[in-house]
mmCIF file of C-alpha atoms in Angstrom:
data_model
loop_
_atom_site.group_PDB
_atom_site.id
_atom_site.type_symbol
_atom_site.label_atom_id
_atom_site.label_comp_id
_atom_site.label_asym_id
_atom_site.label_seq_id
_atom_site.Cartn_x
_atom_site.Cartn_y
_atom_site.Cartn_z
ATOM 1 C CA MET A 1 -39.571 -93.648 103.717
ATOM 2 C CA LYS A 2 -39.349 -97.138 105.268
ATOM 3 C CA PRO A 3 -36.057 -96.446 107.120
ATOM 4 C CA LEU A 4 -37.595 -93.260 108.614
ATOM 5 C CA ILE A 5 -40.665 -95.161 109.791
ATOM 6 C CA ARG A 6 -38.488 -97.910 111.232
ATOM 7 C CA GLU A 7 -36.372 -95.371 113.074
ATOM 8 C CA VAL A 8 -39.446 -93.543 114.490
ATOM 9 C CA LEU A 9 -40.823 -96.863 115.735
ATOM 10 C CA THR A 10 -37.518 -97.816 117.318
ATOM 11 C CA VAL A 11 -37.178 -94.503 119.192
ATOM 12 C CA GLY A 12 -40.879 -94.475 120.105
ATOM 13 C CA ILE A 13 -41.032 -97.985 121.460
ATOM 14 C CA THR A 14 -37.898 -97.684 123.574
ATOM 15 C CA THR A 15 -39.089 -94.332 124.971
ATOM 16 C CA GLY A 16 -42.492 -95.853 125.705
ATOM 17 C CA VAL A 17 -40.885 -98.771 127.593
ATOM 18 C CA VAL A 18 -38.925 -96.300 129.715
ATOM 19 C CA LEU A 19 -42.003 -94.231 130.494
ATOM 20 C CA LEU A 20 -44.027 -97.315 131.441
ATOM 21 C CA THR A 21 -41.479 -98.360 134.026
ATOM 22 C CA GLN A 22 -42.711 -97.549 137.513
ATOM 23 C CA ASP A 23 -39.586 -98.378 139.550
ATOM 24 C CA ARG A 24 -37.224 -95.357 139.421
ATOM 25 C CA PRO A 25 -34.235 -95.977 141.725
ATOM 26 C CA PHE A 26 -32.663 -92.540 141.408
ATOM 27 C CA PRO A 27 -34.026 -89.030 140.665
ATOM 28 C CA TRP A 28 -32.032 -88.921 137.469
ATOM 29 C CA SER A 29 -32.968 -92.373 136.242
ATOM 30 C CA LEU A 30 -35.940 -91.323 134.123
ATOM 31 C CA TRP A 31 -34.281 -88.431 132.342
ATOM 32 C CA THR A 32 -31.086 -90.253 131.456
ATOM 33 C CA ALA A 33 -33.129 -93.182 130.076
ATOM 34 C CA ILE A 34 -35.411 -90.885 128.041
ATOM 35 C CA GLY A 35 -32.356 -88.983 126.721
ATOM 36 C CA ALA A 36 -30.663 -92.248 125.647
ATOM 37 C CA SER A 37 -33.870 -93.383 123.910
ATOM 38 C CA LEU A 38 -34.436 -90.086 122.068
ATOM 39 C CA LEU A 39 -30.777 -89.988 120.888
ATOM 40 C CA LEU A 40 -30.758 -93.596 119.665
ATOM 41 C CA SER A 41 -30.592 -92.397 116.067
ATOM 42 C CA VAL A 42 -26.929 -91.436 116.507
ATOM 43 C CA ARG A 43 -26.132 -95.176 116.550
ATOM 44 C CA LEU A 44 -26.640 -95.232 112.770
ATOM 45 C CA ARG A 45 -23.437 -93.207 112.328
ATOM 46 C CA TRP A 46 -21.632 -93.545 115.682
ATOM 47 C CA PRO A 47 -22.639 -96.780 117.414
ATOM 48 C CA TRP A 48 -20.091 -96.221 120.213
ATOM 49 C CA LEU A 49 -21.661 -92.830 121.021
ATOM 50 C CA ALA A 50 -25.142 -94.285 121.369
ATOM 51 C CA THR A 51 -23.751 -96.998 123.635
ATOM 52 C CA LEU A 52 -21.892 -94.385 125.735
ATOM 53 C CA LEU A 53 -25.163 -92.383 126.156
ATOM 54 C CA CYS A 54 -26.845 -95.533 127.453
ATOM 55 C CA VAL A 55 -24.237 -96.097 130.212
ATOM 56 C CA PRO A 56 -25.705 -93.566 132.717
ATOM 57 C CA ALA A 57 -29.184 -94.712 131.762
ATOM 58 C CA VAL A 58 -28.283 -98.301 132.624
ATOM 59 C CA ALA A 59 -26.647 -97.100 135.842
ATOM 60 C CA GLY A 60 -29.972 -95.446 136.701
ATOM 61 C CA GLY A 61 -31.775 -98.752 136.228
ATOM 62 C CA LEU A 62 -34.093 -97.722 133.346
ATOM 63 C CA GLY A 63 -31.745 -97.774 130.348
ATOM 64 C CA TRP A 64 -31.745 -101.365 129.270
ATOM 65 C CA ALA A 65 -34.304 -100.868 126.476
ATOM 66 C CA PRO A 66 -32.206 -98.305 124.519
ATOM 67 C CA ALA A 67 -29.021 -100.140 125.574
ATOM 68 C CA LEU A 68 -30.140 -103.339 123.870
ATOM 69 C CA VAL A 69 -30.759 -101.470 120.619
ATOM 70 C CA ALA A 70 -27.415 -99.631 120.859
ATOM 71 C CA GLN A 71 -25.497 -102.839 121.629
ATOM 72 C CA TYR A 72 -27.036 -104.633 118.689
ATOM 73 C CA ARG A 73 -25.924 -101.831 116.355
ATOM 74 C CA LEU A 74 -22.499 -101.919 117.904
ATOM 75 C CA GLY A 75 -22.237 -105.630 117.171
ATOM 76 C CA ARG A 76 -23.309 -105.024 113.564
ATOM 77 C CA LYS A 77 -20.721 -102.369 112.820
ATOM 78 C CA GLU A 78 -17.770 -102.976 115.129
ATOM 79 C CA LYS A 79 -15.400 -105.628 113.767
ATOM 80 C CA SER A 80 -13.005 -105.724 116.688
ATOM 81 C CA ILE A 81 -13.924 -108.297 119.347
ATOM 82 C CA PRO A 82 -11.828 -106.628 122.091
ATOM 83 C CA ILE A 83 -13.714 -103.336 121.508
ATOM 84 C CA GLN A 84 -17.069 -105.176 121.615
ATOM 85 C CA LEU A 85 -16.018 -106.867 124.847
ATOM 86 C CA PHE A 86 -14.976 -103.507 126.320
ATOM 87 C CA TRP A 87 -18.420 -102.042 125.803
ATOM 88 C CA VAL A 88 -20.133 -105.144 127.153
ATOM 89 C CA VAL A 89 -17.981 -105.022 130.312
ATOM 90 C CA LEU A 90 -18.591 -101.254 130.645
ATOM 91 C CA MET A 91 -22.345 -101.805 130.440
ATOM 92 C CA THR A 92 -22.142 -104.589 133.025
ATOM 93 C CA VAL A 93 -20.159 -102.400 135.418
ATOM 94 C CA ALA A 94 -22.667 -99.552 134.928
ATOM 95 C CA ALA A 95 -25.502 -101.889 135.867
ATOM 96 C CA ILE A 96 -23.794 -103.407 138.969
ATOM 97 C CA ALA A 97 -21.891 -100.433 140.438
ATOM 98 C CA PRO A 98 -24.949 -98.507 141.732
ATOM 99 C CA VAL A 99 -26.266 -101.671 143.338
ATOM 100 C CA LEU A 100 -22.977 -102.240 145.143
ATOM 101 C CA ALA A 101 -22.944 -98.637 146.254
ATOM 102 C CA THR A 102 -26.455 -98.636 147.708
ATOM 103 C CA GLU A 103 -27.073 -102.181 148.919
ATOM 104 C CA ASP A 104 -25.257 -104.914 150.800
ATOM 105 C CA ILE A 105 -25.577 -108.011 148.579
ATOM 106 C CA PRO A 106 -24.121 -111.450 149.435
ATOM 107 C CA PRO A 107 -21.489 -112.866 146.988
ATOM 108 C CA GLY A 108 -23.839 -115.494 145.544
ATOM 109 C CA PRO A 109 -26.651 -113.142 144.452
ATOM 110 C CA LEU A 110 -24.038 -110.556 143.388
ATOM 111 C CA LEU A 111 -22.409 -113.092 141.116
ATOM 112 C CA LEU A 112 -25.749 -114.021 139.606
ATOM 113 C CA ALA A 113 -26.694 -110.400 139.056
ATOM 114 C CA THR A 114 -23.324 -109.721 137.390
ATOM 115 C CA ALA A 115 -23.730 -112.725 135.124
ATOM 116 C CA PHE A 116 -27.228 -111.639 134.245
ATOM 117 C CA ALA A 117 -26.124 -108.091 133.427
ATOM 118 C CA PHE A 118 -23.186 -109.359 131.372
ATOM 119 C CA GLY A 119 -25.443 -111.696 129.408
ATOM 120 C CA LEU A 120 -27.994 -108.949 128.862
ATOM 121 C CA ALA A 121 -25.310 -106.672 127.409
ATOM 122 C CA ALA A 122 -23.496 -109.386 125.467
ATOM 123 C CA ALA A 123 -26.511 -111.054 123.819
ATOM 124 C CA PRO A 124 -27.520 -108.180 121.444
ATOM 125 C CA THR A 125 -23.843 -107.494 120.688
ATOM 126 C CA ALA A 126 -23.215 -111.106 119.742
ATOM 127 C CA LEU A 127 -26.442 -111.221 117.739
ATOM 128 C CA GLY A 128 -25.421 -108.164 115.754
ATOM 129 C CA ALA A 129 -21.963 -109.592 115.103
ATOM 130 C CA LEU A 130 -23.485 -112.940 113.906
ATOM 131 C CA VAL A 131 -25.895 -111.136 111.570
ATOM 132 C CA THR A 132 -23.024 -109.173 110.036
ATOM 133 C CA THR A 133 -20.865 -112.309 109.735
ATOM 134 C CA ARG A 134 -23.658 -114.177 108.006
ATOM 135 C CA LYS A 135 -24.185 -111.308 105.608
ATOM 136 C CA ASP A 136 -20.434 -111.152 104.809
ATOM 137 C CA LEU A 137 -20.256 -114.942 104.272
ATOM 138 C CA THR A 138 -23.288 -114.824 101.975
ATOM 139 C CA GLN A 139 -21.705 -112.033 99.942
ATOM 140 C CA SER A 140 -18.387 -113.942 99.768
ATOM 141 C CA LEU A 141 -20.178 -117.056 98.581
ATOM 142 C CA TYR A 142 -21.977 -115.047 95.917
ATOM 143 C CA GLU A 143 -18.727 -113.441 94.756
ATOM 144 C CA THR A 144 -17.021 -116.816 94.699
ATOM 145 C CA ARG A 145 -19.761 -118.306 92.510
ATOM 146 C CA ARG A 146 -19.633 -115.309 90.237
ATOM 147 C CA ALA A 147 -15.839 -115.591 89.947
ATOM 148 C CA ARG A 148 -16.152 -119.297 89.219
ATOM 149 C CA ALA A 149 -18.644 -118.590 86.420
ATOM 150 C CA ALA A 150 -16.278 -115.966 84.935
ATOM 151 C CA GLU A 151 -13.378 -118.411 85.187
ATOM 152 C CA LEU A 152 -15.375 -121.105 83.356
ATOM 153 C CA GLU A 153 -16.326 -118.617 80.677
ATOM 154 C CA ALA A 154 -12.659 -117.621 80.264
ATOM 155 C CA GLN A 155 -11.633 -121.289 80.032
ATOM 156 C CA GLU A 156 -14.251 -121.915 77.359
ATOM 157 C CA THR A 157 -13.052 -118.925 75.368
ATOM 158 C CA SER A 158 -9.450 -120.093 75.674
ATOM 159 C CA ALA A 159 -10.436 -123.635 74.678
ATOM 160 C CA ARG A 160 -12.212 -122.370 71.553
ATOM 161 C CA ALA A 161 -9.207 -120.310 70.580
ATOM 162 C CA ALA A 162 -6.889 -123.278 71.110
ATOM 163 C CA GLU A 163 -9.138 -125.466 69.000
ATOM 164 C CA ARG A 164 -9.127 -122.953 66.167
ATOM 165 C CA ALA A 165 -5.345 -122.825 66.303
ATOM 166 C CA ARG A 166 -5.157 -126.634 66.310
ATOM 167 C CA ILE A 167 -7.421 -126.883 63.270
ATOM 168 C CA ALA A 168 -5.312 -124.278 61.490
ATOM 169 C CA ARG A 169 -2.100 -126.215 62.204
ATOM 170 C CA GLU A 170 -3.628 -129.453 61.040
ATOM 171 C CA ILE A 171 -4.780 -127.869 57.777
ATOM 172 C CA HIS A 172 -1.320 -126.458 57.190
ATOM 173 C CA ASP A 173 0.478 -129.693 58.049
ATOM 174 C CA ALA A 174 -1.882 -131.954 56.074
ATOM 175 C CA VAL A 175 -2.539 -129.795 53.016
ATOM 176 C CA GLY A 176 0.169 -127.126 52.841
ATOM 177 C CA HIS A 177 3.094 -129.482 52.388
ATOM 178 C CA HIS A 178 1.474 -131.485 49.600
ATOM 179 C CA ALA A 179 0.075 -128.462 47.828
ATOM 180 C CA THR A 180 3.532 -126.891 47.909
ATOM 181 C CA LEU A 181 5.106 -129.956 46.368
ATOM 182 C CA ILE A 182 2.418 -130.033 43.658
ATOM 183 C CA ALA A 183 3.067 -126.372 42.800
ATOM 184 C CA VAL A 184 6.883 -126.812 42.732
ATOM 185 C CA GLU A 185 6.856 -130.035 40.678
ATOM 186 C CA SER A 186 4.272 -128.616 38.297
ATOM 187 C CA ALA A 187 6.517 -125.608 37.711
ATOM 188 C CA ALA A 188 9.487 -127.879 37.104
ATOM 189 C CA LEU A 189 7.474 -130.076 34.684
ATOM 190 C CA ALA A 190 6.285 -127.020 32.753
ATOM 191 C CA ALA A 191 9.873 -125.794 32.424
ATOM 192 C CA THR A 192 11.373 -129.138 31.205
ATOM 193 C CA ALA A 193 8.583 -130.826 29.225
ATOM 194 C CA SER A 194 8.884 -130.721 25.430
ATOM 195 C CA ASP A 195 5.274 -131.612 24.711
ATOM 196 C CA PRO A 196 3.118 -128.400 24.565
ATOM 197 C CA ALA A 197 0.075 -130.299 25.924
ATOM 198 C CA VAL A 198 2.092 -131.505 28.876
ATOM 199 C CA ARG A 199 3.425 -128.007 29.561
ATOM 200 C CA GLU A 200 -0.100 -126.631 29.352
ATOM 201 C CA SER A 201 -1.403 -129.263 31.778
ATOM 202 C CA ALA A 202 1.514 -128.617 34.126
ATOM 203 C CA GLN A 203 0.850 -124.823 34.033
ATOM 204 C CA ARG A 204 -2.844 -125.439 34.727
ATOM 205 C CA LEU A 205 -2.006 -127.759 37.610
ATOM 206 C CA ARG A 206 0.443 -125.167 38.997
ATOM 207 C CA ALA A 207 -2.272 -122.486 38.794
ATOM 208 C CA LEU A 208 -4.759 -124.767 40.601
ATOM 209 C CA ALA A 209 -2.181 -125.485 43.312
ATOM 210 C CA LYS A 210 -1.487 -121.752 43.766
ATOM 211 C CA GLU A 211 -5.249 -121.105 43.956
ATOM 212 C CA SER A 212 -5.628 -123.865 46.536
ATOM 213 C CA LEU A 213 -2.785 -122.401 48.573
ATOM 214 C CA SER A 214 -4.353 -118.939 48.393
ATOM 215 C CA GLU A 215 -7.698 -120.311 49.592
ATOM 216 C CA MET A 216 -5.925 -122.175 52.363
ATOM 217 C CA ARG A 217 -4.137 -119.003 53.464
ATOM 218 C CA ALA A 218 -7.517 -117.225 53.548
ATOM 219 C CA ALA A 219 -9.037 -120.051 55.603
ATOM 220 C CA LEU A 220 -6.074 -120.005 58.013
ATOM 221 C CA GLY A 221 -6.453 -116.289 58.348
ATOM 222 C CA LEU A 222 -10.105 -116.748 59.343
ATOM 223 C CA LEU A 223 -9.222 -119.455 61.787
ATOM 224 C CA ASN A 224 -6.328 -117.559 63.320
ATOM 225 C CA SER A 225 -8.002 -114.135 63.641
ATOM 226 C CA ASP A 226 -10.666 -113.663 66.237
ATOM 227 C CA THR A 227 -12.750 -110.758 64.951
ATOM 228 C CA SER A 228 -15.169 -111.264 67.822
ATOM 229 C CA TYR A 229 -12.637 -110.215 70.481
ATOM 230 C CA PRO A 230 -14.173 -107.870 73.022
ATOM 231 C CA SER A 231 -12.431 -104.613 73.852
ATOM 232 C CA LEU A 232 -9.998 -104.323 76.781
ATOM 233 C CA GLN A 233 -12.633 -102.254 78.579
ATOM 234 C CA GLU A 234 -15.071 -105.134 78.267
ATOM 235 C CA LEU A 235 -12.462 -107.482 79.748
ATOM 236 C CA VAL A 236 -12.038 -105.112 82.695
ATOM 237 C CA ASP A 237 -15.803 -104.851 83.108
ATOM 238 C CA ARG A 238 -16.091 -108.653 83.178
ATOM 239 C CA ALA A 239 -13.386 -108.766 85.847
ATOM 240 C CA ARG A 240 -15.340 -106.280 87.908
ATOM 241 C CA VAL A 241 -18.419 -108.451 87.668
ATOM 242 C CA ALA A 242 -16.292 -111.318 88.979
ATOM 243 C CA GLY A 243 -15.476 -109.322 92.075
ATOM 244 C CA VAL A 244 -12.118 -107.821 91.035
ATOM 245 C CA SER A 245 -11.633 -104.041 91.518
ATOM 246 C CA ALA A 246 -10.046 -103.356 88.120
ATOM 247 C CA THR A 247 -9.184 -100.067 86.389
ATOM 248 C CA LEU A 248 -7.922 -99.493 82.820
ATOM 249 C CA SER A 249 -5.604 -96.783 81.552
ATOM 250 C CA GLU A 250 -4.855 -96.557 77.800
ATOM 251 C CA THR A 251 -2.538 -94.176 76.015
ATOM 252 C CA GLY A 252 -1.066 -93.913 72.523
ATOM 253 C CA ASP A 253 -2.663 -94.534 69.119
ATOM 254 C CA THR A 254 -0.070 -96.481 67.118
ATOM 255 C CA ALA A 255 -1.573 -98.921 64.608
ATOM 256 C CA LEU A 256 -0.859 -102.504 65.645
ATOM 257 C CA SER A 257 -0.519 -105.626 63.543
ATOM 258 C CA PRO A 258 -3.184 -108.335 64.057
ATOM 259 C CA ALA A 259 -0.763 -110.656 65.875
ATOM 260 C CA VAL A 260 0.328 -107.912 68.269
ATOM 261 C CA SER A 261 -3.294 -106.928 68.889
ATOM 262 C CA ARG A 262 -4.155 -110.527 69.679
ATOM 263 C CA ALA A 263 -1.097 -110.906 71.949
ATOM 264 C CA LEU A 264 -2.000 -107.659 73.771
ATOM 265 C CA PHE A 265 -5.548 -108.895 74.301
ATOM 266 C CA ARG A 266 -4.366 -112.279 75.586
ATOM 267 C CA VAL A 267 -1.947 -110.758 78.042
ATOM 268 C CA VAL A 268 -4.726 -108.728 79.648
ATOM 269 C CA GLN A 269 -7.205 -111.616 79.502
ATOM 270 C CA GLU A 270 -4.867 -114.193 81.021
ATOM 271 C CA ALA A 271 -3.691 -111.805 83.763
ATOM 272 C CA LEU A 272 -7.241 -110.903 84.738
ATOM 273 C CA THR A 273 -8.264 -114.568 84.677
ATOM 274 C CA ASN A 274 -5.392 -115.434 87.016
ATOM 275 C CA VAL A 275 -6.367 -112.624 89.397
ATOM 276 C CA THR A 276 -9.966 -113.861 89.414
ATOM 277 C CA LYS A 277 -8.756 -117.414 90.168
ATOM 278 C CA HIS A 278 -5.849 -116.840 92.570
ATOM 279 C CA ALA A 279 -6.572 -113.424 94.154
ATOM 280 C CA PRO A 280 -10.354 -112.835 94.294
ATOM 281 C CA GLY A 281 -11.304 -109.403 95.468
ATOM 282 C CA ALA A 282 -7.901 -107.909 94.646
ATOM 283 C CA THR A 283 -7.356 -104.443 93.241
ATOM 284 C CA VAL A 284 -6.016 -104.543 89.686
ATOM 285 C CA THR A 285 -4.498 -101.804 87.519
ATOM 286 C CA VAL A 286 -4.307 -102.435 83.767
ATOM 287 C CA THR A 287 -2.018 -100.010 81.909
ATOM 288 C CA VAL A 288 -1.673 -100.036 78.105
ATOM 289 C CA ASP A 289 0.663 -97.754 76.107
ATOM 290 C CA ARG A 290 0.127 -98.137 72.370
ATOM 291 C CA SER A 291 3.343 -96.410 71.489
ATOM 292 C CA SER A 292 6.488 -97.910 69.918
ATOM 293 C CA PRO A 293 7.162 -100.359 71.478
ATOM 294 C CA VAL A 294 3.753 -101.318 72.869
ATOM 295 C CA ARG A 295 3.776 -101.788 76.640
ATOM 296 C CA VAL A 296 1.097 -103.492 78.697
ATOM 297 C CA SER A 297 1.117 -104.009 82.452
ATOM 298 C CA VAL A 298 -1.384 -105.777 84.741
ATOM 299 C CA VAL A 299 -0.591 -105.321 88.430
ATOM 300 C CA ASN A 300 -2.764 -106.700 91.260
ATOM 301 C CA GLY A 301 -2.617 -106.455 95.021
ATOM 302 C CA PRO A 302 -3.239 -109.343 97.405
ATOM 303 C CA GLY A 303 -6.602 -111.075 97.257
ATOM 304 C CA GLU A 304 -9.248 -110.489 99.900
ATOM 305 C CA LEU A 305 -10.979 -113.849 99.434
ATOM 306 C CA PRO A 306 -9.697 -117.475 99.417
ATOM 307 C CA SER A 307 -8.007 -118.625 96.195
ATOM 308 C CA LEU A 308 -10.232 -120.564 93.773
ATOM 309 C CA GLY A 309 -7.517 -122.787 92.333
ATOM 310 C CA ASP A 310 -3.943 -124.018 92.618
ATOM 311 C CA ARG A 311 -0.953 -122.338 91.027
ATOM 312 C CA GLY A 312 0.090 -125.226 88.836
ATOM 313 C CA GLY A 313 -1.447 -124.058 85.545
ATOM 314 C CA ALA A 314 0.446 -123.474 82.313
ATOM 315 C CA GLY A 315 -1.415 -120.325 81.219
ATOM 316 C CA LEU A 316 1.579 -118.018 81.712
ATOM 317 C CA HIS A 317 3.900 -120.373 79.816
ATOM 318 C CA GLY A 318 1.559 -120.401 76.840
ATOM 319 C CA LEU A 319 1.165 -116.634 77.102
ATOM 320 C CA SER A 320 4.907 -116.205 77.071
ATOM 321 C CA GLU A 321 5.152 -118.207 73.870
ATOM 322 C CA ARG A 322 2.360 -116.206 72.234
ATOM 323 C CA VAL A 323 4.135 -112.938 73.141
ATOM 324 C CA ARG A 324 7.440 -114.329 71.836
ATOM 325 C CA LEU A 325 5.849 -115.244 68.479
ATOM 326 C CA ALA A 326 4.508 -111.700 68.272
ATOM 327 C CA GLY A 327 8.113 -110.454 68.630
ATOM 328 C CA GLY A 328 7.859 -109.307 72.248
ATOM 329 C CA THR A 329 8.879 -110.310 75.754
ATOM 330 C CA LEU A 330 6.747 -111.185 78.788
ATOM 331 C CA THR A 331 7.831 -110.523 82.383
ATOM 332 C CA THR A 332 6.037 -111.826 85.499
ATOM 333 C CA SER A 333 6.937 -111.254 89.137
ATOM 334 C CA TYR A 334 5.567 -111.441 92.662
ATOM 335 C CA ARG A 335 5.252 -108.142 94.505
ATOM 336 C CA ALA A 336 6.342 -107.301 98.027
ATOM 337 C CA ASP A 337 2.740 -106.581 99.110
ATOM 338 C CA GLY A 338 1.649 -110.113 98.162
ATOM 339 C CA GLY A 339 0.353 -109.123 94.712
ATOM 340 C CA PHE A 340 1.524 -110.132 91.233
ATOM 341 C CA SER A 341 2.690 -108.276 88.126
ATOM 342 C CA VAL A 342 2.421 -109.273 84.448
ATOM 343 C CA SER A 343 4.017 -106.968 81.838
ATOM 344 C CA ALA A 344 4.849 -107.320 78.171
ATOM 345 C CA VAL A 345 6.718 -105.283 75.600
ATOM 346 C CA LEU A 346 5.553 -105.775 71.977
ATOM 347 C CA PRO A 347 6.555 -104.314 68.624
ATOM 348 C CA PRO A 348 3.698 -102.458 66.887
ATOM 349 C CA GLY A 349 4.507 -103.760 63.369
ATOM 350 C CA LYS A 350 4.872 -107.149 61.687
ATOM 351 C CA SER A 351 5.825 -110.166 63.801
ATOM 352 C CA LYS A 352 6.953 -113.704 63.125
ATOM 353 C CA VAL A 353 3.345 -114.755 62.867
ATOM 354 C CA ASP A 354 2.434 -111.989 60.375
ATOM 355 C CA GLY A 355 5.662 -111.835 58.387
ATOM 356 C CA GLN A 356 7.518 -114.216 56.105
ATOM 357 C CA ASP A 357 8.472 -116.545 58.947
ATOM 358 C CA SER A 358 4.807 -117.322 59.636
ATOM 359 C CA THR A 359 4.216 -120.915 60.514
ATOM 360 C CA PHE A 360 1.018 -120.922 58.486
ATOM 361 C CA GLY A 361 1.787 -118.503 55.706
ATOM 362 C CA GLY A 362 5.488 -118.840 54.870
ATOM 363 C CA GLY A 363 5.524 -122.212 53.134
ATOM 364 C CA ALA A 364 2.391 -121.451 51.181
ATOM 365 C CA ARG A 365 3.780 -118.071 50.060
ATOM 366 C CA ASP A 366 7.017 -119.690 48.850
ATOM 367 C CA ALA A 367 5.066 -122.277 46.899
ATOM 368 C CA ALA A 368 2.812 -119.646 45.389
ATOM 369 C CA ASN A 369 5.837 -117.765 44.112
ATOM 370 C CA ALA A 370 7.395 -120.911 42.632
#
């Protein structure tokens, strides 16, 4: 309702200004000015058409009221400065040409009249362009702050995951080796001791070592598995909130091992984080095929806003190592259109992390079977 009232007031006021003007240089001056005022609403969709309708009204001497409104709208919507300048010059010529045709004006007053007409046409156009520029800059600043917040959140998530992995490695290095030696030497003592009490103590010590190793494996599993991972769709939604135009396409339903699921998640997360940081406002397509092998691709176009960071990070190197440990390969490349592509091929089944070669689980499993 408010836009309608505003439009009625705009048309009504400009028409009223025209009707209140007593000086009417030409017989057609009044009607062209009234027509331009009544048709001002077309500027909302076609600013150039409203400006064109004001040209004969300005030539008649009564059309400046609707022309100021039309020129302001033209400045708001027209991005090209040459086109804006063209309409300003056309409006100036329309205002001066009838005067030159009907009166003999000295060069000095003619120059002043031309400058006045040019300023009268250029002022609302420039004002409209400045308002639009300010609005765009405000929106860009808002998107930049939102992207920065999303980047910080992603960094915190990555830091927490890295800390969990570090704790898991420290537990394995500090406890796993000694517990393995205890289990192995206890088994050897139980097999060679002649005293039944010693053999019984050795067997009991071996059982305790195996139990400790089992509990450590369980703890490592909790530390190395992030059950609170959001879905890929949630990652894409977060990227959209950060100003990235992202779409997700998922196909296939093959069951994936935990390590492959985590690697798949990290590929998408790291790629979207890099787009948010280095190509804000870009269009991103995330494609996931959960077949055998699993394929994931994150392709983005060039960014529309300034980059939020340098390109010296090590995120892709760490991501490549994670994918390699999951038994897959990671490929990254720059695109001809200025965008970037991240793709990975992963096996759906067991990986080095989940299988017998696991850094955390292999030694403990060998000791438990001793």
